[in-house]
Coordinates of C-alpha atoms in Angstrom, one line a residue:
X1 CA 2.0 -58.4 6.8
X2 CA 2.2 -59.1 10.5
X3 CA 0.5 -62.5 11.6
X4 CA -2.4 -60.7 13.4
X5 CA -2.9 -58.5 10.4
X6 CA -3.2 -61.7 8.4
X7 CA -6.0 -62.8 10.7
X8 CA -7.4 -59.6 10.9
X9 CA -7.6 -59.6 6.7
X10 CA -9.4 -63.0 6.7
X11 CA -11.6 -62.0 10.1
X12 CA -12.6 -58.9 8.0
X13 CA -13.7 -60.9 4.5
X14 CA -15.8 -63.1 7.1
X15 CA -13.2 -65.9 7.4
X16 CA -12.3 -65.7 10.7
X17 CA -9.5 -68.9 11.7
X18 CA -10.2 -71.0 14.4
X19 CA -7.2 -71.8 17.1
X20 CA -6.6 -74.9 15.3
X21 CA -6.1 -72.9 12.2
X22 CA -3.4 -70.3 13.2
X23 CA -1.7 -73.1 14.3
X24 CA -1.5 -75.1 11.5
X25 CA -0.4 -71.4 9.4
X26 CA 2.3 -70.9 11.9
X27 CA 3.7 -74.2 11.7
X28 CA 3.4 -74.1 8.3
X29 CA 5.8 -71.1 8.4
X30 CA 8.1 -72.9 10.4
X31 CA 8.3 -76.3 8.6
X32 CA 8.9 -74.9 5.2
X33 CA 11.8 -72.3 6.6
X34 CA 13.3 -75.2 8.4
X35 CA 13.3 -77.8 4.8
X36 CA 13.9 -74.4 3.1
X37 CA 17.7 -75.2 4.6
X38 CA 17.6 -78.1 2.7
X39 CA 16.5 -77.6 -0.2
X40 CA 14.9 -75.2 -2.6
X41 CA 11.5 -74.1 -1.9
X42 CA 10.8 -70.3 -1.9
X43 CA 13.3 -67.3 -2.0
X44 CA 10.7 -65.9 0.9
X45 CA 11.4 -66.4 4.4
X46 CA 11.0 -63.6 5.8
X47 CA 7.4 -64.5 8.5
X48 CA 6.0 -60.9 7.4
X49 CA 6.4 -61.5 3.6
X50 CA 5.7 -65.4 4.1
X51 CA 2.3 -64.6 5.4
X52 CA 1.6 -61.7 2.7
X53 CA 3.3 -63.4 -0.3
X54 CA 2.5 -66.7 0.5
X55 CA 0.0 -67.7 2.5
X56 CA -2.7 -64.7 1.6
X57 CA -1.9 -64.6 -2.0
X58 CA -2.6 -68.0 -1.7
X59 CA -6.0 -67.4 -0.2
X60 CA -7.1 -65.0 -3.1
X61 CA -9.8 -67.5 -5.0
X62 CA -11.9 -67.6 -1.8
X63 CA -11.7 -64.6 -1.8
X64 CA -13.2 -63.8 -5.1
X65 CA -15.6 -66.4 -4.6
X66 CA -14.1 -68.6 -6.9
X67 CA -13.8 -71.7 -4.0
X68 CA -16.3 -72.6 -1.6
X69 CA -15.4 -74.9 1.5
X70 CA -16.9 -78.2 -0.2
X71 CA -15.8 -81.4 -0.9
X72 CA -14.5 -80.8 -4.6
X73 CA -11.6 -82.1 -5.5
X74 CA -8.7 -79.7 -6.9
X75 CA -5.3 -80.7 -8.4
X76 CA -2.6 -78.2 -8.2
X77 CA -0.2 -78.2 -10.5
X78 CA 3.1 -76.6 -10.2
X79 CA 2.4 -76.3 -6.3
X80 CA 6.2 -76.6 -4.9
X81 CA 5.7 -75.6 -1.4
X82 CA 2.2 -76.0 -1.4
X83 CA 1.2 -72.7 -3.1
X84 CA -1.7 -72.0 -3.9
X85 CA -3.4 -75.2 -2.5
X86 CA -2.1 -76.0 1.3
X87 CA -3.6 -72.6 2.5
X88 CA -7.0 -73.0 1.0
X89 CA -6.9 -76.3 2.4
X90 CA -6.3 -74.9 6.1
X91 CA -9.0 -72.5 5.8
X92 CA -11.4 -74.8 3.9
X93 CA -10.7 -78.2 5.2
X94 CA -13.4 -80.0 3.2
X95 CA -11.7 -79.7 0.1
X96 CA -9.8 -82.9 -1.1
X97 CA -6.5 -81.4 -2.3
X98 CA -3.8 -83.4 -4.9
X99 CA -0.4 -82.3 -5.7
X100 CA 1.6 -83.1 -8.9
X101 CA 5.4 -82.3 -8.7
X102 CA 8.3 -83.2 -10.6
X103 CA 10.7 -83.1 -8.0
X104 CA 10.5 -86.1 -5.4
X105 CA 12.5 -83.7 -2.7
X106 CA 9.3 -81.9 -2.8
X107 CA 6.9 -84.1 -2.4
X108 CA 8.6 -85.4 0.8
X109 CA 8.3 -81.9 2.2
X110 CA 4.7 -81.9 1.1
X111 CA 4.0 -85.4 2.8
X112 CA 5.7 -84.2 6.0
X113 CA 4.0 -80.7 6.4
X114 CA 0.4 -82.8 5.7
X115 CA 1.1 -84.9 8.1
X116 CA 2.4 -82.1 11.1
X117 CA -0.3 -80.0 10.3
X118 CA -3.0 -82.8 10.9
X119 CA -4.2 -82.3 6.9
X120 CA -6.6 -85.0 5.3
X121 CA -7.8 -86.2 2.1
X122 CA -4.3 -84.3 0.8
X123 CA -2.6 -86.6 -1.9
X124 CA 1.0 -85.8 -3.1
X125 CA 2.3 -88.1 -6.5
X126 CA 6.0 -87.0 -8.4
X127 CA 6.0 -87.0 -11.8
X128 CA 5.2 -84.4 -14.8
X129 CA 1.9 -83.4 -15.4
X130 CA 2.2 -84.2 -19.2
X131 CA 2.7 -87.8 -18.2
X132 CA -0.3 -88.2 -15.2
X133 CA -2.9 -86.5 -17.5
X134 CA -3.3 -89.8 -19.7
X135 CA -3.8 -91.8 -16.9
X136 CA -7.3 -93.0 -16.5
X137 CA -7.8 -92.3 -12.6
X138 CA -6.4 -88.3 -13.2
X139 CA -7.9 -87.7 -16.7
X140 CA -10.9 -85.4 -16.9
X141 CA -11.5 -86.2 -12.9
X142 CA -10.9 -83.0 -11.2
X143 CA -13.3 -80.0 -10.9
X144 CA -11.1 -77.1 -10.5
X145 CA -7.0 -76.8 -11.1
X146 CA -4.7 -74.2 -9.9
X147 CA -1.4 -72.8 -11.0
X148 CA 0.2 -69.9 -9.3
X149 CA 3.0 -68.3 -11.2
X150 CA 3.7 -71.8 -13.5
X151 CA 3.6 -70.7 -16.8
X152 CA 1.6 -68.8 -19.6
X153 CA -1.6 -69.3 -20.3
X154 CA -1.2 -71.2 -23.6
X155 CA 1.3 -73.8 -22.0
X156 CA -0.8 -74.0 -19.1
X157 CA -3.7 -74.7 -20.4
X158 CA -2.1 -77.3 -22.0
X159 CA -0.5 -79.1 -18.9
X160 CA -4.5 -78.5 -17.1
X161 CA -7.0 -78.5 -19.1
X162 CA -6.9 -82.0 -19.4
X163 CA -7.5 -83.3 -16.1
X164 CA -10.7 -80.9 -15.5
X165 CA -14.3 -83.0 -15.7
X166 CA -17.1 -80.9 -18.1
X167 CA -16.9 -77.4 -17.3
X168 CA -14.0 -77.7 -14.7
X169 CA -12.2 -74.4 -14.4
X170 CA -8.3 -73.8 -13.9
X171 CA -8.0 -71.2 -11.8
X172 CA -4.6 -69.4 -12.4
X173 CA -2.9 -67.0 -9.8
X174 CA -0.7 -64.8 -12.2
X175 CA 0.5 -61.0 -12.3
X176 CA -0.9 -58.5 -13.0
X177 CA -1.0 -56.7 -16.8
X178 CA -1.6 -59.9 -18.9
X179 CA -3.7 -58.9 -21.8
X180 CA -0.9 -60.1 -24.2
X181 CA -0.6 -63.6 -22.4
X182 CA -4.4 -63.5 -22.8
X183 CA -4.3 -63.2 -26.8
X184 CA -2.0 -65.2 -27.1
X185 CA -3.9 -68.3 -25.5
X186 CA -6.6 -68.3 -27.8
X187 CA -5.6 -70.5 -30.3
X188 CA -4.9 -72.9 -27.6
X189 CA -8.2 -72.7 -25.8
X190 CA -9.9 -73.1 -28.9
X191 CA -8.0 -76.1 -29.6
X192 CA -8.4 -77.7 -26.1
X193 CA -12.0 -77.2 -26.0
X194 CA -11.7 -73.9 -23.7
X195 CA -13.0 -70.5 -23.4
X196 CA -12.3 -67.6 -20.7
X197 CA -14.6 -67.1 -18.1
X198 CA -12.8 -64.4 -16.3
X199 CA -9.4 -62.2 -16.1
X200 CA -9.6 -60.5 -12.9
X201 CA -7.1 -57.9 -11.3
X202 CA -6.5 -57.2 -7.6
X203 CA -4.3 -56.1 -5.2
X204 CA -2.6 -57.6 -2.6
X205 CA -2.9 -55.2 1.1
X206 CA 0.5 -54.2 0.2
X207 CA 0.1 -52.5 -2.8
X208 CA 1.1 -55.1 -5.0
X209 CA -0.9 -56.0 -8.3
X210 CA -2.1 -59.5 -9.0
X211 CA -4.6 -61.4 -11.2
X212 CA -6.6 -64.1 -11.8
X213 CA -7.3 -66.1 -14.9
X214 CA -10.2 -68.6 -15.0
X215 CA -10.6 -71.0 -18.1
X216 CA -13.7 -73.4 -18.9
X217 CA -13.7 -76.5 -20.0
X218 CA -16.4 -76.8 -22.5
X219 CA -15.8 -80.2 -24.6
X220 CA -13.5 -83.1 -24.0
X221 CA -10.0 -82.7 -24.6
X222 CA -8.5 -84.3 -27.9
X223 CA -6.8 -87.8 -26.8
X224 CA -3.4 -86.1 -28.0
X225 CA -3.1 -83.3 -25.3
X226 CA -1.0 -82.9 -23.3
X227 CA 1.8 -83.5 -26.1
X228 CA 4.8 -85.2 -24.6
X229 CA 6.7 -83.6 -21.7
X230 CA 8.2 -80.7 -22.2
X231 CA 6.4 -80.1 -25.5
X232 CA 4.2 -77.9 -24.6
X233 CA 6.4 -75.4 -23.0
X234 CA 9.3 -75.5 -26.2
X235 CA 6.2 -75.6 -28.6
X236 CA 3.3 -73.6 -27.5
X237 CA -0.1 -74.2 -28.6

């Protein structure tokens, strides 16, 4: 997807970006090819496939309505580069954005972009998500969480769930064909208080199939989830 493509996608779907706006994208490109030297963010760095894979993918829960430019505040788990939040964050810049990531190398390139591209009300912290979600101030605080390409749906909702307020959603960005991933996240949802909203496919302009999963958060979630870290992923749900 060439760069004028890209605006002419979001122009199209009634987003059209402001001057401010392809410049904070196309730095964005450049910063994260630049750190990409030094250390391991994204087998992508091609500028066509950056903007397609990355950046618009990214964008896909505004475009299914799923995110409206308001002050809500979203945790993205799982984000490395910044995927899927930094981009919403450009084109919506009243939402108030935080990162979990459990590499610190990461979290310096997050704090650096944020701070080139002029980004507020962004919050970066390292650690594992298992161990923030019993901390009072993240615990059941957030309204939406997203995950793009993390982990299946019954370890995710696991690591998530439990940082969503009363009917919170966790919006997950995954691939396409996941009815089996589906069934098998039932016994988790149930356990977590949970129940699917919405399973969603789409296509990227390229062709390329995608989907998105959206979970509710019905009750509040049992003191003893998330299980320790890396529990949930050797022991699912």
């Amino acid at each position: 997807m060439q760069v004028q493509t890209f605006y002419d996608h979001l122009d199209n779907q009634g987003f059209p970006l402001s001057q401010k706006q392809k410049m904070q994208f196309d730095r964005y490109f450049q910063i994260l090819v630049e750190w990409n030297t030094k250390i391991n963010l994204t087998a992508i760095t091609d500028k066509n496939e950056v903007y397609l894979k990355h950046f618009y993918d990214s964008l896909a829960p505004i475009f299914q309505g799923l995110i409206k430019n308001e002050p809500i505040h979203l945790l993205d788990i799982g984000a490395g580069a910044g995927f899927p939040s930094l981009p919403m964050k450009i084109l919506f810049p009243h939402l108030e954005i935080t990162i979990i990531d459990s590499l610190n190398k990461r979290i310096h390139f997050l704090q650096y972009l944020a701070n080139e591209l002029d980004l507020t009300k962004v919050h970066f912290y390292h650690g594992r998500a298992e161990d923030f979600a019993h901390q009072a101030t993240f615990r059941a605080k957030f309204d939406v969480v997203t995950a793009r390409a993390v982990a299946k749906l019954p370890v995710l909702s696991e690591l998530t769930i439990p940082y969503l307020k009363l009917n919170g959603r966790l919006i997950a960005l995954k691939a396409s064909n996941i009815e089996e991933e589906l069934a098998q996240s039932q016994k988790a949802l149930r356990i977590l208080f949970s129940q699917l909203d919405r399973s969603v496919d789409y296509q990227l302009p390229n062709g390329d199939s995608r989907n998105i999963t959206v979970v509710v958060k019905k009750k509040e979630t049992p003191n003893k989830y998330p299980r320790k870290a890396g529990t949930p992923s050797k022991t699912p749900l």
